[in-house]
Tab-separated table of C-alpha atoms in Angstrom:
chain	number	residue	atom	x	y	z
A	427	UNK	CA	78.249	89.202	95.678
A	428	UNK	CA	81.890	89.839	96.622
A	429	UNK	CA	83.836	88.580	99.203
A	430	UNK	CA	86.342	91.990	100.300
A	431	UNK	CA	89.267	91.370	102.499
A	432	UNK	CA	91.906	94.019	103.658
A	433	UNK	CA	95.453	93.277	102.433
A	434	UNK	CA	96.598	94.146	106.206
A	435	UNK	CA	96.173	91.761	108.250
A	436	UNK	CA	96.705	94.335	111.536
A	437	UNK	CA	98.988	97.126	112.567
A	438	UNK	CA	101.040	97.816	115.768
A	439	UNK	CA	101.805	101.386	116.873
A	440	UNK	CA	105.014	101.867	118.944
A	441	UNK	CA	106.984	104.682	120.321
A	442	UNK	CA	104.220	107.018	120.910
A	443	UNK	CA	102.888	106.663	116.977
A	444	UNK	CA	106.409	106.896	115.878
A	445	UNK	CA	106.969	103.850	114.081
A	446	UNK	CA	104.050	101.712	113.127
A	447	UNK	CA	104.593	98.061	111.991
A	448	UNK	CA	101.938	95.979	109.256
A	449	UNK	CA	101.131	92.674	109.167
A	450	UNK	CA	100.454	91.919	105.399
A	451	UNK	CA	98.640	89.253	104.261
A	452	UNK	CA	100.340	86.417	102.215
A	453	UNK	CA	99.914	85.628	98.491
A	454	UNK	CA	97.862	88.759	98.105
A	455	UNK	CA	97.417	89.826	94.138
A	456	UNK	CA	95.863	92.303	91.857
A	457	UNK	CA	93.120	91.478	89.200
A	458	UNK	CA	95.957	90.956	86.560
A	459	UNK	CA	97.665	88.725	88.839
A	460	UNK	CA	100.519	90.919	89.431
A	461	UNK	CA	101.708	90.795	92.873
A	462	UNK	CA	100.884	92.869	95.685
A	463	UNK	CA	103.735	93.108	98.027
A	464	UNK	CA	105.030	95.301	100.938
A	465	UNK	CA	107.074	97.266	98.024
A	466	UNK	CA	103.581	98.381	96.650
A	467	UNK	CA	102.125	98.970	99.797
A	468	UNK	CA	105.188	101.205	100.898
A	469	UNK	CA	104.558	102.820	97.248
A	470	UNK	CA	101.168	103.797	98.388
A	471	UNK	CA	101.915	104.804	102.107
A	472	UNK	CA	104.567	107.116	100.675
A	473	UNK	CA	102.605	108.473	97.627
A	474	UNK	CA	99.921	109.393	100.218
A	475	UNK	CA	102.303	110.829	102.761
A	476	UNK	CA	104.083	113.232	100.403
């Protein structure tokens, strides 16, 4: 069995949903070890906000 934890550690929405801050978890990585950073996670926000 797997242990699965989120990479965000919370979120805070401010301004009536206008801005929305993440906590990210520290030393987070991906199966090849590569890191997994707010830069990637900003990658995937905007890819799915197109």
């Amino acid at each position: 069995m797997y242990d699965i934890y989120p990479n965000s550690v919370g979120f805070n929405n401010t301004g009536g949903y206008k801005s929305t801050t993440f906590t990210l978890r520290e030393n987070v990585t991906f199966s090849d070890g590569s890191a997994w950073n707010a830069t990637v996670f900003k990658w995937n926000i905007d890819r799915v906000h197109l």
